[in-house]
Amino acid sequence: MPTLTIMPSGKTIEANEGANVLEVLLGAGEPINHKCEGKAECGSCHIFVQEGRKGISRMTPEENAKLDTIIGVGSKSRLACQITLGTEPVTVELLGEFSGF
């Protein structure tokens, strides 16, 4: 069973393999924007995957296209609504309200 560690809070959550990261975060009570209900249309659930990038789903062309429109995107950027967990532990960093998008 994979774990999801959330920064900056440091909270670690056990999740099921194949679980959607946005749903796991919301289920844990973490504050994260999500305006398009997981369709990769708004980019508001932009996060950084700090560790475990090999243990998550690959980026889709739709996610990549949306990330190209967001200020502050880096090599660790992903949309929480588009990530599913594999079997390895993953650490994500939630961005603040004023992170540039």
mmCIF file of C-alpha atoms in Angstrom:
data_model
loop_
_atom_site.group_PDB
_atom_site.id
_atom_site.type_symbol
_atom_site.label_atom_id
_atom_site.label_comp_id
_atom_site.label_asym_id
_atom_site.label_seq_id
_atom_site.Cartn_x
_atom_site.Cartn_y
_atom_site.Cartn_z
ATOM 1 C CA MET A 1 0.000 0.000 0.000
ATOM 2 C CA PRO A 2 1.599 3.301 -1.064
ATOM 3 C CA THR A 3 1.939 6.297 1.215
ATOM 4 C CA LEU A 4 1.482 9.940 0.284
ATOM 5 C CA THR A 5 3.476 12.458 2.311
ATOM 6 C CA ILE A 6 2.201 16.015 2.093
ATOM 7 C CA MET A 7 4.477 18.997 2.502
ATOM 8 C CA PRO A 8 4.677 21.429 4.130
ATOM 9 C CA SER A 9 2.457 19.793 6.788
ATOM 10 C CA GLY A 10 4.479 16.560 6.855
ATOM 11 C CA LYS A 11 1.293 14.489 7.116
ATOM 12 C CA THR A 12 1.605 10.940 5.721
ATOM 13 C CA ILE A 13 -1.437 9.075 4.454
ATOM 14 C CA GLU A 14 -1.807 5.460 3.399
ATOM 15 C CA ALA A 15 -3.662 5.139 0.113
ATOM 16 C CA ASN A 16 -4.687 2.407 -2.270
ATOM 17 C CA GLU A 17 -2.694 1.653 -5.377
ATOM 18 C CA GLY A 18 -4.401 3.438 -8.260
ATOM 19 C CA ALA A 19 -5.861 6.152 -6.002
ATOM 20 C CA ASN A 20 -6.145 9.652 -7.437
ATOM 21 C CA VAL A 21 -3.887 12.115 -5.585
ATOM 22 C CA LEU A 22 -6.452 14.927 -5.584
ATOM 23 C CA GLU A 23 -9.044 12.628 -4.017
ATOM 24 C CA VAL A 24 -6.542 11.410 -1.416
ATOM 25 C CA LEU A 25 -5.629 15.002 -0.509
ATOM 26 C CA LEU A 26 -9.252 16.079 -0.209
ATOM 27 C CA GLY A 27 -10.066 12.979 1.843
ATOM 28 C CA ALA A 28 -7.272 13.898 4.241
ATOM 29 C CA GLY A 29 -8.678 17.398 4.698
ATOM 30 C CA GLU A 30 -5.791 19.120 2.940
ATOM 31 C CA PRO A 31 -6.589 22.527 1.432
ATOM 32 C CA ILE A 32 -6.101 22.337 -2.331
ATOM 33 C CA ASN A 33 -7.841 24.197 -5.120
ATOM 34 C CA HIS A 34 -9.733 22.109 -7.661
ATOM 35 C CA LYS A 35 -12.008 24.183 -9.860
ATOM 36 C CA CYS A 36 -12.622 21.817 -12.812
ATOM 37 C CA GLU A 37 -13.437 18.657 -10.854
ATOM 38 C CA GLY A 38 -10.406 16.713 -12.085
ATOM 39 C CA LYS A 39 -10.564 17.322 -15.827
ATOM 40 C CA ALA A 40 -7.114 18.982 -16.228
ATOM 41 C CA GLU A 41 -8.846 22.119 -17.507
ATOM 42 C CA CYS A 42 -8.052 24.732 -14.858
ATOM 43 C CA GLY A 43 -4.601 23.940 -13.449
ATOM 44 C CA SER A 44 -5.634 24.997 -9.948
ATOM 45 C CA CYS A 45 -4.448 21.716 -8.369
ATOM 46 C CA HIS A 46 -0.840 22.304 -9.494
ATOM 47 C CA ILE A 47 1.568 20.607 -7.058
ATOM 48 C CA PHE A 48 5.227 19.596 -6.984
ATOM 49 C CA VAL A 49 6.088 15.900 -6.734
ATOM 50 C CA GLN A 50 9.217 16.001 -4.582
ATOM 51 C CA GLU A 51 9.884 12.267 -4.249
ATOM 52 C CA GLY A 52 8.561 9.102 -5.844
ATOM 53 C CA ARG A 53 7.983 10.405 -9.367
ATOM 54 C CA LYS A 54 8.670 6.953 -10.786
ATOM 55 C CA GLY A 55 5.870 5.563 -8.621
ATOM 56 C CA ILE A 56 3.059 7.619 -10.156
ATOM 57 C CA SER A 57 1.166 7.642 -13.441
ATOM 58 C CA ARG A 58 2.727 9.199 -16.524
ATOM 59 C CA MET A 59 1.741 12.655 -17.642
ATOM 60 C CA THR A 60 -0.960 12.786 -20.295
ATOM 61 C CA PRO A 61 -0.825 15.200 -23.256
ATOM 62 C CA GLU A 62 -3.786 17.108 -21.746
ATOM 63 C CA GLU A 63 -1.981 17.572 -18.437
ATOM 64 C CA ASN A 64 1.207 18.644 -20.195
ATOM 65 C CA ALA A 65 -0.702 21.189 -22.292
ATOM 66 C CA LYS A 66 -2.349 22.694 -19.184
ATOM 67 C CA LEU A 67 0.955 22.863 -17.291
ATOM 68 C CA ASP A 68 2.416 24.812 -20.229
ATOM 69 C CA THR A 69 -0.067 27.609 -19.441
ATOM 70 C CA ILE A 70 0.772 27.931 -15.722
ATOM 71 C CA ILE A 71 3.320 30.353 -14.267
ATOM 72 C CA GLY A 72 5.861 28.781 -11.921
ATOM 73 C CA VAL A 73 5.892 25.304 -13.463
ATOM 74 C CA GLY A 74 9.056 23.268 -13.017
ATOM 75 C CA SER A 75 10.326 19.777 -13.674
ATOM 76 C CA LYS A 76 8.495 18.461 -10.597
ATOM 77 C CA SER A 77 5.143 20.032 -11.526
ATOM 78 C CA ARG A 78 2.030 17.909 -11.911
ATOM 79 C CA LEU A 79 -1.715 18.345 -11.601
ATOM 80 C CA ALA A 80 -2.977 16.438 -8.557
ATOM 81 C CA CYS A 81 -6.173 15.522 -10.405
ATOM 82 C CA GLN A 82 -4.209 13.636 -13.053
ATOM 83 C CA ILE A 83 -1.899 11.577 -10.825
ATOM 84 C CA THR A 84 -2.638 8.033 -9.744
ATOM 85 C CA LEU A 85 -0.469 6.303 -7.174
ATOM 86 C CA GLY A 86 1.536 3.187 -7.847
ATOM 87 C CA THR A 87 3.143 1.027 -5.180
ATOM 88 C CA GLU A 88 5.953 3.360 -4.041
ATOM 89 C CA PRO A 89 5.845 6.144 -1.448
ATOM 90 C CA VAL A 90 5.298 9.621 -2.907
ATOM 91 C CA THR A 91 5.978 13.061 -1.419
ATOM 92 C CA VAL A 92 4.122 16.086 -2.792
ATOM 93 C CA GLU A 93 4.369 19.777 -1.998
ATOM 94 C CA LEU A 94 1.165 21.768 -1.942
ATOM 95 C CA LEU A 95 1.469 25.271 -3.278
ATOM 96 C CA GLY A 96 0.083 28.313 -1.514
ATOM 97 C CA GLU A 97 -2.840 30.455 -2.610
ATOM 98 C CA PHE A 98 -0.481 32.964 -4.174
ATOM 99 C CA SER A 99 1.876 30.635 -6.048
ATOM 100 C CA GLY A 100 1.500 32.424 -9.378
ATOM 101 C CA PHE A 101 -1.539 30.884 -11.027
#
